[in-house]
Amino acid sequence: MREDSHKLAAQAEKLRDEIDRANYRYYVLDDPEISDAEYDKLMHRLEALEREHPELATPDSPTQRVGAAPSEKFGVVVHRRPMMSLGNAMDAEEMREFDKRVKRLLKSDADVEYVAEVKLDGLGIELVYEDGRLTVGSTRGDGINGEDVIRNIRTIKSVPLRLRRPENGKIPRLLEVRGEVIIPRKAFAKMNQERDEAGEPVFANPRNAAAGALRQLDPKITASRPLDVFLYAPGVIEGVTFKSQWEFLQGIKALGLRVNPLSRPCKGIGAILEYWNEITEQRRELDYEADGVVAKVNSYALQEQLGEVSRSPRWAIAYKFKAQQAETVVEKIDVQVGRIGSLTPVGKLRPVQLAGVTISNTSLHNLDEIRRKDIRERDTVLIERAGDVIPYVIRVTREGHPRAKPFEMPAHCPECGAAIVHEEGEVGYFCVNANCPARMRESIRHFASKGCLDIEGLGDKLVAQLVEKGLMKELDDLFGLTKEQLAGLDRMADKSAHNVLDAIAAARKTSLDRFINGLGIRHVGEHTARQLALKFKTMDALVAASEDDLLGVRDIGNEVAHSIREYFDEPRNLKTVKRLIKILDVEPPAHIEGRGAIRDKTFVLTGTLESMTREEAERKIMAAGGRVTSSVSRKTDFVVAGAEPGSKLKKANDLGVRALDEKGLVSILAGES
Ligand code: IVH
């Protein structure tokens, strides 16, 4: 008996070690040794073991990231060493002045050894490890007092719950480390898309989303957000000594903490300016938001000698990127109605050039956001475009004359006049009229979009007319349209009517995942639709599935299962789906399982493709079970290089990542079907 329990405990410990190691390889070394599927298998085995023998579960087991129940408010953590802020330099001249000041204070003419780092635009946090175990996690707060958010920080997979013992090194008795919580850009875009599809308000930028997630009272919600972390600064450390910033970064990396691979030692200010140029160029390709570069004097002894002024160190400075910002006037604030009826305020801007594109609209996200920034019609605003993120309003720079009244959400739907529903305390406003023409238009647009039935030629203007003329009241009406009906519409020549009908007819042949996605069920996007198709194989089976059956599908939780059931329980939806089942020629979902060449593989696309757009290529890769990411690392399986490939191809070659040309991509895609 005792023997047995020893054995089981050893087995659990071995699984934990393997999982910790896999996390270390994945997050810290960026060089995973095992596949996601193998990782999942280890986790499931450990979960099963701990479920059967709860006494085996330790607090730092990787299964224990999300255990905690919601709390009412956060406690306070006093930082043992204040968390300082950084002075800024706006141009190279100010950087040179900083360097001169450092030399003057150090009374030395020699080139200063710096460490250059990326300045991450996230949220400052502090982690405390005692004897290798994560015990405290807090926000920066005002630098002296932070909030105790340990239960949320524990849900971040790149934060180890225990430190690794480095080769020929030891685990410090006390290690306080500071860093930044961020949301990677790709994950942010995906999350916002899902929120949009779900009819939930979208976040303005990754930083706001990360801040919101970190300050959730329910750690389960935090766990569902794609948070990530980079560590970059020491707090109080006992039991080991680091002599310099560079040594510290290497040291904490060996302890299993995630550090930014772009950091590097730089001799002299010239090297720092060069680093800034390089990162400025790469900036759009980084998978996270960065707002500049930080230069830190490398030696900790010299840092001490330099000291600080008003809570900013004299040994470090932030050199901000040149902002991609512009000023323009909000001419009008409109309200758009989405497919699920959610209302989004949109600023109509006086067209302005920003980073090479003309901007004339910007989402103002929701009423709370507008109130917070007090944006009104006729105000002049500063807008910013960060990376590929859609431009957003930073602040009002000049009030309109005379000042317009504060914006209010309409009481009635601007499209159909139905009363707007708003729950007290919630952010969203909804038009709940299922016959609202705006909702119908958006539903058709979604149904016909690339990831769904992919009907070419069914543009916005045409859809608007079809709804307005009463030719489309349900999705299936699309397939009953006649040439005469179309020919009667504005700007519809015989030929184009013919083309549209051809495209509609061709779209009858589709796949189950596209069909499911096309229905526009709340909370069901491309990914969930694919999982549902794989599980249920036919639309009839999906329609018949109970909430429990749905909960058995990968990645589907209560809310999604409930929403799917609710959709099919609505008689009108069911009628439409039944009709569509008869009309469409749905291929079984075999092809989405792939033939293995693409499944679970990571792709990076670079350069211009000729036979398809980048979005199409991404969709096809994803449909075959692959992943597409933006930057090349050792984790990348294939780099697809179109015409005029960028630096990514070079990096792929440097790292020995396999490169494909367009033909190669087409041929492995063909192998999947
Ligand atoms: S060092 C005394 N390094 O910028 C040095 N900070 O204004 C303190 N930040 O609150 C921080 N990237 O949240 C440092 N590589 C980096 C950073 C960084 C982003 C943030 C941090 C801090 C703020 C300082």
XYZ file of C-alpha atoms and ligand atoms in Angstrom:
697
model
C 0.000 0.000 0.000
C 2.670 2.500 1.096
C 4.886 1.215 -1.627
C 2.074 1.929 -4.081
C 1.493 5.449 -2.908
C 5.229 6.156 -3.184
C 5.166 4.892 -6.712
C 2.177 7.022 -7.638
C 3.719 10.113 -6.081
C 6.888 9.497 -8.059
C 4.846 9.044 -11.208
C 3.024 12.348 -10.644
C 6.324 14.113 -9.974
C 7.802 12.698 -13.148
C 4.840 13.945 -15.184
C 5.183 17.392 -13.581
C 8.849 17.487 -14.453
C 8.125 16.540 -18.036
C 5.430 19.214 -18.321
C 7.627 21.889 -16.701
C 10.402 20.952 -19.068
C 8.062 21.156 -22.074
C 6.954 24.630 -20.948
C 10.570 25.694 -20.550
C 11.474 24.473 -24.034
C 8.409 26.136 -25.500
C 8.236 29.487 -23.719
C 11.792 30.182 -22.673
C 13.952 28.488 -25.287
C 11.393 28.921 -28.060
C 12.397 25.445 -29.173
C 9.802 22.821 -28.213
C 10.778 19.180 -28.076
C 7.320 17.667 -28.032
C 4.143 18.328 -30.033
C 1.048 20.034 -28.648
C -0.708 16.673 -28.773
C 2.000 15.016 -26.678
C 1.842 17.909 -24.231
C -1.926 17.539 -23.928
C -1.457 13.845 -23.310
C 0.945 14.495 -20.408
C -1.467 17.017 -18.910
C -4.393 14.618 -19.198
C -2.430 11.840 -17.543
C -1.443 14.077 -14.665
C -4.993 15.394 -14.307
C -6.379 11.861 -14.222
C -3.809 10.764 -11.652
C -4.524 13.739 -9.390
C -8.248 13.290 -9.783
C -8.014 9.711 -8.550
C -5.516 10.574 -5.826
C -6.204 14.162 -4.807
C -3.548 13.940 -2.086
C -0.925 13.863 -4.853
C -1.807 17.307 -6.197
C 0.774 19.878 -5.047
C 0.091 23.630 -5.175
C 2.749 24.077 -7.838
C 1.451 21.295 -10.049
C 0.789 22.563 -13.597
C -2.809 21.341 -13.157
C -3.334 23.887 -10.393
C -3.224 27.072 -12.431
C -6.927 27.880 -12.385
C -8.187 26.367 -9.153
C -9.058 29.518 -7.242
C -12.626 30.764 -6.804
C -13.547 34.372 -7.630
C -12.573 36.947 -5.009
C -14.259 40.200 -4.025
C -11.326 42.514 -4.194
C -7.563 42.460 -4.456
C -5.252 42.744 -1.472
C -2.278 45.107 -1.404
C 1.328 44.039 -1.931
C 4.041 46.401 -0.788
C 7.036 46.176 -3.117
C 10.159 45.620 -1.027
C 12.060 47.758 -3.535
C 10.031 50.448 -5.266
C 9.261 49.754 -8.921
C 10.729 52.728 -10.717
C 9.714 54.334 -13.975
C 11.894 55.325 -16.890
C 12.856 58.684 -18.285
C 12.180 59.178 -21.992
C 14.250 60.332 -24.922
C 12.417 61.539 -27.988
C 15.300 61.545 -30.474
C 18.897 60.456 -31.032
C 20.147 63.800 -29.711
C 18.516 63.206 -26.329
C 19.987 59.708 -26.282
C 23.471 61.140 -26.829
C 22.874 63.593 -24.000
C 21.881 60.704 -21.758
C 25.108 58.902 -22.653
C 27.182 62.033 -21.949
C 25.544 62.467 -18.564
C 26.292 58.837 -17.673
C 29.946 59.285 -18.636
C 30.193 62.541 -16.718
C 28.712 60.993 -13.572
C 31.007 57.986 -13.894
C 33.914 60.281 -14.626
C 34.935 58.159 -17.587
C 35.404 58.717 -21.302
C 35.298 55.063 -22.276
C 32.332 53.622 -24.169
C 29.675 52.597 -21.675
C 28.530 48.981 -21.735
C 24.758 48.972 -22.070
C 22.096 46.330 -22.466
C 19.489 47.198 -25.078
C 15.983 45.831 -24.641
C 12.632 46.215 -26.308
C 10.224 48.402 -24.360
C 7.078 46.338 -24.136
C 3.728 48.052 -24.078
C 1.982 45.955 -21.488
C 1.522 45.978 -17.769
C 4.304 46.025 -15.194
C 4.215 43.174 -12.691
C 6.407 41.665 -10.006
C 6.826 37.964 -9.269
C 8.334 36.625 -6.065
C 9.869 33.151 -5.872
C 10.759 31.845 -2.424
C 12.936 28.729 -2.441
C 11.977 28.346 -6.091
C 8.214 28.525 -5.555
C 6.034 31.320 -6.898
C 4.491 32.906 -3.818
C 3.580 36.491 -4.701
C 2.437 38.134 -7.908
C 1.449 41.765 -8.041
C 0.825 44.686 -10.353
C 3.208 47.631 -10.355
C 0.484 49.887 -8.942
C 2.004 53.227 -7.946
C 5.443 51.647 -7.712
C 5.242 51.269 -3.908
C 1.932 49.472 -3.464
C 0.658 47.020 -6.031
C -2.381 44.777 -6.192
C -2.169 41.143 -5.252
C -3.066 39.379 -8.489
C -1.235 36.110 -7.849
C -4.282 33.980 -8.623
C -4.510 35.550 -12.048
C -0.784 35.443 -12.693
C -0.765 31.722 -11.940
C -3.030 31.175 -14.962
C -0.363 32.529 -17.355
C 1.306 29.502 -18.868
C 4.630 31.202 -19.529
C 4.984 31.977 -15.789
C 6.545 28.920 -14.146
C 5.004 27.977 -10.805
C 8.419 26.735 -9.719
C 11.925 27.578 -10.889
C 14.246 25.163 -12.671
C 17.549 24.239 -11.115
C 20.113 25.562 -13.591
C 23.024 23.361 -14.647
C 25.875 24.035 -12.175
C 23.803 26.606 -10.399
C 21.361 26.829 -7.556
C 17.893 28.111 -6.940
C 18.020 31.434 -5.069
C 16.419 31.613 -1.653
C 14.566 34.726 -2.709
C 14.061 36.027 -6.206
C 11.957 39.059 -7.005
C 11.664 39.714 -10.729
C 9.846 42.414 -12.605
C 8.444 42.181 -16.066
C 5.583 42.894 -18.364
C 2.313 41.081 -19.001
C 1.257 41.355 -22.631
C -1.188 39.865 -25.107
C 0.437 38.829 -28.385
C -1.003 40.630 -31.382
C -2.219 37.578 -33.265
C -3.927 36.227 -30.171
C -5.440 39.659 -29.560
C -6.860 39.842 -33.080
C -8.317 36.362 -32.742
C -9.804 37.122 -29.348
C -11.411 40.330 -30.600
C -12.786 38.554 -33.636
C -14.324 35.932 -31.404
C -15.758 38.580 -29.113
C -17.179 40.387 -32.091
C -18.723 37.202 -33.405
C -20.101 36.531 -29.974
C -21.677 39.963 -29.881
C -19.403 41.045 -27.028
C -17.689 44.448 -27.030
C -14.172 44.332 -28.466
C -11.065 45.700 -26.731
C -9.422 48.850 -28.032
C -5.868 47.469 -27.914
C -3.838 44.579 -26.482
C -2.688 46.630 -23.509
C -6.242 47.410 -22.346
C -7.206 43.801 -22.860
C -4.223 42.611 -20.802
C -4.974 45.109 -18.033
C -8.606 44.010 -17.950
C -7.638 40.352 -17.831
C -5.100 40.813 -15.045
C -7.624 42.655 -12.899
C -10.407 40.083 -13.239
C -11.801 38.908 -9.932
C -12.501 35.484 -11.413
C -9.242 33.725 -12.385
C -11.190 31.515 -14.821
C -11.828 34.563 -16.976
C -8.147 35.514 -16.822
C -7.216 31.968 -17.822
C -9.336 32.280 -20.954
C -7.381 35.342 -22.138
C -4.130 34.810 -24.057
C -1.762 36.494 -21.586
C 1.962 36.143 -21.875
C 4.930 37.488 -19.972
C 8.511 38.731 -20.385
C 10.753 39.365 -17.348
C 13.446 42.040 -17.420
C 14.367 43.560 -14.060
C 15.504 42.431 -10.602
C 13.878 43.241 -7.272
C 15.388 41.941 -4.047
C 17.441 38.792 -4.613
C 18.989 36.575 -1.924
C 21.130 33.481 -2.288
C 22.688 34.252 -5.679
C 24.384 37.363 -7.021
C 24.178 38.846 -10.455
C 26.841 41.387 -11.317
C 25.192 42.871 -14.350
C 21.925 43.163 -16.232
C 23.174 40.796 -18.919
C 24.190 38.216 -16.330
C 20.809 38.650 -14.659
C 18.913 38.059 -17.912
C 20.932 34.904 -18.659
C 20.554 33.795 -15.046
C 16.780 34.090 -14.854
C 16.476 32.439 -18.246
C 18.395 29.447 -16.856
C 15.954 29.464 -13.928
C 13.112 28.972 -16.401
C 11.846 32.547 -16.679
C 10.907 33.982 -20.032
C 13.157 36.792 -21.277
C 12.977 38.686 -24.544
C 15.336 37.094 -27.072
C 15.921 40.482 -28.730
C 17.799 41.924 -25.736
C 21.531 42.295 -26.315
C 24.656 43.920 -24.896
C 25.700 47.114 -26.695
C 29.038 48.865 -26.379
C 28.581 52.617 -26.591
C 25.620 54.784 -27.524
C 26.160 54.191 -31.263
C 25.295 50.535 -30.834
C 22.134 51.509 -28.937
C 21.022 53.828 -31.751
C 21.666 51.054 -34.248
C 19.557 48.696 -32.125
C 16.746 51.262 -32.097
C 16.875 51.469 -35.907
C 16.716 47.720 -36.235
C 13.810 47.289 -33.836
C 11.956 50.213 -35.430
C 12.175 48.352 -38.716
C 11.123 45.024 -37.252
C 8.433 46.536 -35.135
C 5.487 45.581 -37.305
C 6.642 42.017 -37.473
C 6.886 41.582 -33.708
C 4.005 39.599 -32.316
C 3.542 42.060 -29.456
C 3.160 45.783 -29.041
C 6.340 47.668 -28.268
C 6.640 51.419 -27.829
C 10.387 51.860 -27.857
C 13.741 50.583 -26.773
C 15.265 50.672 -23.268
C 19.004 51.261 -22.724
C 20.345 50.122 -19.347
C 23.884 50.463 -18.010
C 24.999 46.844 -17.807
C 27.103 46.788 -14.620
C 25.069 46.726 -11.386
C 27.972 48.374 -9.540
C 27.876 51.296 -11.967
C 24.062 51.395 -11.730
C 24.406 51.818 -7.996
C 26.973 54.539 -8.452
C 24.646 56.404 -10.816
C 21.631 56.143 -8.523
C 18.253 57.652 -9.219
C 16.325 60.902 -9.276
C 12.638 61.154 -8.392
C 12.066 57.436 -8.791
C 13.679 57.184 -12.229
C 17.075 55.538 -12.515
C 19.914 57.631 -13.912
C 21.326 54.443 -15.458
C 18.453 53.712 -17.840
C 16.355 55.496 -20.428
C 13.524 54.689 -22.801
C 13.928 55.755 -26.417
C 10.412 55.817 -27.793
C 9.532 54.889 -31.365
C 8.277 57.645 -33.588
C 4.546 57.400 -33.190
C 2.294 56.689 -36.115
C -0.162 59.303 -35.094
C -2.266 61.936 -36.785
C -4.845 64.525 -35.847
C -8.237 64.784 -37.495
C -11.833 65.790 -36.844
C -14.636 63.440 -35.825
C -17.285 64.678 -38.232
C -19.995 62.411 -36.971
C -20.581 59.545 -34.610
C -22.669 56.812 -36.218
C -23.994 53.624 -34.749
C -23.593 50.322 -36.568
C -25.730 47.286 -35.925
C -24.001 43.907 -36.023
C -25.261 40.472 -36.962
C -26.204 39.597 -33.432
C -27.757 43.014 -32.951
C -24.942 44.637 -30.958
C -24.545 48.382 -31.455
C -21.084 49.811 -32.123
C -20.411 53.554 -32.238
C -18.194 54.491 -35.182
C -16.423 57.804 -35.669
C -16.639 59.184 -39.211
C -13.370 61.044 -39.589
C -12.215 63.779 -41.903
C -9.980 61.570 -44.102
C -6.341 61.659 -42.974
C -3.123 59.895 -44.036
C -1.594 57.662 -41.417
C 1.366 55.370 -42.047
C 0.542 55.196 -45.735
C -3.212 54.589 -45.588
C -6.178 56.920 -45.636
C -8.246 56.647 -42.499
C -11.846 57.825 -42.579
C -13.516 55.634 -39.971
C -12.578 54.417 -36.568
C -14.469 52.211 -34.193
C -15.137 53.980 -30.917
C -15.798 50.559 -29.401
C -18.475 51.289 -26.828
C -20.146 53.983 -24.796
C -17.852 53.575 -21.777
C -14.830 54.207 -23.978
C -16.414 57.338 -25.514
C -17.358 58.710 -22.101
C -13.945 58.014 -20.654
C -12.268 59.959 -23.442
C -15.186 62.365 -23.762
C -15.212 62.208 -27.562
C -17.884 64.324 -29.224
C -18.811 65.224 -32.769
C -16.652 68.061 -34.224
C -13.838 67.389 -31.730
C -10.278 67.121 -33.047
C -8.729 63.849 -31.959
C -5.329 62.215 -31.989
C -5.460 58.818 -33.634
C -2.789 56.173 -33.641
C -2.115 53.141 -35.720
C 0.021 50.654 -33.862
C 1.313 47.828 -36.034
C -1.503 46.169 -37.929
C -4.004 47.062 -35.258
C -6.884 49.193 -36.493
C -6.406 52.879 -35.701
C -7.940 54.129 -32.509
C -8.529 57.442 -30.814
C -5.993 58.237 -28.132
C -7.553 61.464 -26.901
C -9.347 64.640 -27.807
C -6.803 67.353 -28.600
C -9.173 70.227 -29.347
C -12.849 70.519 -28.509
C -15.291 71.406 -31.280
C -16.847 74.887 -31.431
C -19.507 75.041 -30.237
C -18.997 71.837 -28.287
C -21.443 69.116 -29.269
C -23.553 67.356 -26.651
C -22.072 64.185 -25.156
C -22.761 61.146 -27.273
C -25.654 58.923 -26.189
C -26.559 55.473 -27.410
C -29.865 55.646 -29.290
C -32.978 54.370 -27.523
C -34.164 52.897 -30.810
C -32.345 50.929 -33.470
C -31.137 53.353 -36.155
C -32.103 50.784 -38.789
C -35.439 49.323 -37.760
C -36.619 51.526 -34.929
C -37.006 48.673 -32.438
C -36.336 49.542 -28.801
C -32.708 48.961 -27.802
C -32.047 46.532 -24.966
C -29.312 47.318 -22.455
C -28.651 45.478 -19.221
C -27.719 47.718 -16.327
C -24.027 47.329 -15.576
C -23.234 45.645 -18.923
C -21.299 47.318 -21.714
C -23.412 46.131 -24.641
C -26.493 47.643 -26.299
C -28.591 45.393 -28.538
C -31.269 45.534 -31.179
C -33.216 42.347 -30.464
C -35.477 42.544 -33.506
C -34.649 39.376 -35.452
C -36.105 41.012 -38.593
C -33.926 44.113 -38.342
C -32.648 44.807 -41.868
C -29.169 45.681 -40.551
C -28.931 42.347 -38.785
C -30.172 40.540 -41.887
C -27.618 42.348 -44.041
C -24.811 41.445 -41.688
C -26.020 37.836 -41.493
C -25.997 37.517 -45.266
C -22.630 39.176 -45.519
C -21.250 36.745 -43.009
C -22.921 33.772 -44.720
C -21.397 34.785 -48.067
C -17.969 35.719 -46.678
C -14.714 33.937 -47.504
C -14.601 31.680 -44.461
C -18.228 30.616 -44.999
C -19.942 30.019 -48.361
C -17.473 32.295 -50.157
C -19.873 33.747 -52.725
C -18.088 36.158 -55.020
C -19.976 39.171 -56.338
C -22.397 39.405 -53.465
C -21.179 42.855 -52.441
C -22.497 45.129 -49.715
C -24.613 47.272 -52.039
C -26.314 44.257 -53.569
C -27.005 42.702 -50.177
C -28.489 45.979 -48.952
C -30.861 46.094 -51.918
C -31.895 42.459 -51.554
C -32.897 43.117 -47.968
C -34.516 46.454 -48.668
C -36.639 45.068 -51.511
C -37.772 42.219 -49.297
C -36.147 39.647 -51.564
C -34.222 38.164 -48.664
C -35.871 37.520 -45.340
C -34.009 34.337 -44.465
C -30.601 33.015 -45.471
C -32.096 30.287 -47.647
C -33.923 32.894 -49.778
C -30.538 33.407 -51.425
C -30.969 30.208 -53.387
C -34.446 31.141 -54.627
C -33.367 34.391 -56.282
C -34.193 34.687 -59.976
C -32.550 36.562 -62.799
C -35.648 38.762 -63.157
C -35.515 39.767 -59.510
C -31.833 40.657 -59.715
C -32.179 42.453 -63.029
C -34.698 44.776 -61.417
C -32.078 46.125 -59.004
C -29.912 49.214 -59.392
C -26.755 48.796 -61.409
C -27.485 45.172 -62.192
C -26.879 44.430 -65.822
C -28.008 41.099 -67.253
C -24.477 39.864 -67.276
C -23.770 40.649 -63.652
C -27.107 39.152 -62.570
C -26.070 36.038 -64.392
C -22.656 35.979 -62.706
C -24.101 36.433 -59.247
C -26.582 33.582 -59.791
C -23.739 31.380 -61.028
C -21.686 32.189 -57.945
C -24.647 31.404 -55.689
C -25.240 28.110 -57.474
C -21.558 27.195 -57.175
C -21.641 27.938 -53.446
C -24.145 25.136 -52.887
C -21.236 22.779 -52.820
C -19.581 23.496 -49.509
C -18.130 21.854 -46.434
C -19.827 21.253 -43.121
C -17.545 23.594 -41.169
C -18.233 26.456 -43.585
C -21.957 25.771 -43.377
C -21.872 25.830 -39.557
C -19.735 28.964 -39.474
C -22.060 30.640 -41.991
C -25.090 30.391 -39.714
C -23.554 33.046 -37.506
C -24.364 31.347 -34.223
C -23.248 33.470 -31.300
C -19.855 32.304 -29.953
C -19.262 30.025 -32.943
C -16.484 31.167 -35.253
C -14.247 29.385 -37.719
C -12.364 27.356 -35.129
C -15.400 26.141 -33.185
C -17.250 25.373 -36.424
C -14.373 23.124 -37.435
C -14.407 21.281 -34.116
C -18.177 20.799 -34.402
C -17.913 19.510 -37.965
C -15.243 17.004 -36.974
C -17.317 15.757 -34.086
C -20.820 15.613 -35.564
C -20.078 14.916 -39.254
C -23.538 16.073 -40.432
C -25.719 19.103 -39.799
C -28.580 16.801 -38.782
C -26.434 15.323 -36.024
C -25.409 18.782 -34.822
C -29.026 19.964 -34.770
C -29.923 16.939 -32.649
C -27.026 17.353 -30.189
C -27.903 18.076 -26.559
C -25.959 20.585 -24.458
C -24.154 17.642 -22.865
C -23.169 16.247 -26.266
C -21.871 19.682 -27.202
C -19.846 19.968 -24.011
C -17.989 16.851 -25.136
C -16.445 18.778 -28.040
C -12.918 20.112 -27.728
C -12.752 23.744 -26.585
C -16.516 24.064 -26.041
C -17.678 25.297 -22.645
C -21.066 26.004 -21.100
C -21.637 29.340 -22.719
C -20.926 28.124 -26.245
C -22.905 24.887 -25.815
C -25.835 26.874 -24.516
C -25.674 29.351 -27.349
C -25.675 26.587 -29.985
C -28.676 24.873 -28.416
C -30.467 28.196 -28.099
C -29.905 28.855 -31.789
C -31.413 25.561 -32.962
C -34.266 25.766 -30.437
C -35.494 28.923 -32.127
C -38.112 27.610 -34.627
C -37.271 30.207 -37.235
C -33.571 29.285 -37.239
C -34.379 25.604 -37.314
C -36.605 26.110 -40.350
C -33.832 27.949 -42.188
C -31.262 25.289 -41.320
C -33.600 22.473 -42.443
C -34.107 24.225 -45.760
C -30.405 24.818 -46.175
C -29.681 21.146 -45.487
C -31.903 20.310 -48.485
C -30.408 22.977 -50.725
C -26.688 22.616 -49.992
C -24.429 19.853 -51.160
C -22.304 19.421 -48.038
C -19.082 17.452 -48.247
C -18.326 15.286 -45.260
C -15.626 16.866 -43.074
C -12.937 14.325 -43.952
C -10.733 16.945 -45.590
C -10.449 19.057 -42.486
C -8.708 16.228 -40.743
C -5.909 16.617 -43.237
C -3.434 14.078 -44.407
C -0.876 14.945 -41.851
C 1.538 17.131 -43.764
C -0.044 20.322 -42.432
C -1.797 19.226 -39.277
C -0.232 20.789 -36.141
C 2.474 22.421 -38.242
C 3.327 26.092 -37.915
C 3.579 28.252 -41.040
C 4.849 31.758 -41.635
C 3.896 33.531 -44.875
C 6.092 36.167 -46.474
C 6.061 37.992 -49.799
C 3.184 38.138 -52.276
C 1.333 35.039 -53.429
C -0.123 34.975 -56.905
C -2.736 32.236 -57.027
C -4.396 33.209 -53.769
C -4.441 36.013 -51.245
C -2.593 35.704 -47.993
C -5.916 35.349 -46.160
C -6.919 32.473 -48.431
C -3.612 30.742 -47.845
C -4.031 31.189 -44.079
C -7.536 29.811 -44.210
C -6.495 26.790 -46.238
C -3.627 26.000 -43.904
C -5.892 26.338 -40.917
C -8.560 24.206 -42.563
C -5.972 21.456 -42.857
C -5.214 21.710 -39.150
C -2.119 23.923 -39.388
C -1.268 27.193 -37.681
C -0.123 30.467 -39.160
C 2.025 32.833 -37.106
C 3.722 36.104 -37.942
C 7.319 35.635 -36.928
C 9.870 32.981 -37.725
C 11.418 31.011 -34.892
C 12.765 27.552 -34.416
C 9.178 26.523 -33.732
C 8.240 27.346 -37.313
C 7.854 24.295 -39.550
C 7.517 26.015 -42.931
C 8.137 29.466 -44.296
C 6.131 30.067 -47.463
C 7.910 32.633 -49.616
C 5.936 34.406 -52.321
C 7.312 37.069 -54.643
C 9.696 39.547 -52.988
C 9.944 37.761 -49.685
C 11.103 39.835 -46.707
C 13.659 39.254 -43.991
C 11.619 36.280 -42.788
C 12.984 34.080 -45.544
C 16.524 34.958 -44.574
C 15.769 34.196 -40.961
C 14.218 30.875 -41.998
C 17.389 29.985 -43.870
C 19.519 31.029 -40.909
C 17.507 28.858 -38.558
C 17.294 25.951 -40.985
C 13.498 26.231 -41.228
C 12.099 24.619 -44.359
C 11.095 27.133 -47.034
C 8.392 26.500 -49.624
C 7.633 28.520 -52.719
C 4.057 29.069 -53.811
C 4.037 25.881 -55.886
C 5.218 23.913 -52.886
C 2.389 25.311 -50.785
C -0.212 24.553 -53.452
C 1.045 21.034 -53.748
C 0.986 20.224 -50.040
C -2.458 21.817 -49.800
C -3.593 19.602 -52.664
C -2.229 16.594 -50.818
C -4.629 17.318 -48.009
C -7.802 16.965 -50.028
S 12.993 48.459 -16.716
C 14.079 51.067 -13.504
N 12.681 47.280 -19.033
O 8.245 50.640 -18.779
C 13.695 50.279 -14.631
N 10.865 48.536 -18.139
O 8.565 53.496 -17.510
C 12.298 49.868 -14.582
N 8.827 48.475 -19.532
O 6.936 50.326 -15.591
C 11.794 49.139 -15.674
N 9.666 47.205 -21.136
O 6.330 48.485 -17.185
C 12.113 48.059 -18.087
N 12.534 46.154 -21.058
C 11.971 46.920 -20.114
C 10.640 47.387 -20.215
C 10.113 48.197 -19.204
C 8.590 47.861 -20.697
C 7.847 49.306 -18.792
C 7.670 48.911 -17.358
C 7.914 50.135 -16.547
C 7.894 51.218 -17.546
C 8.920 52.232 -17.145
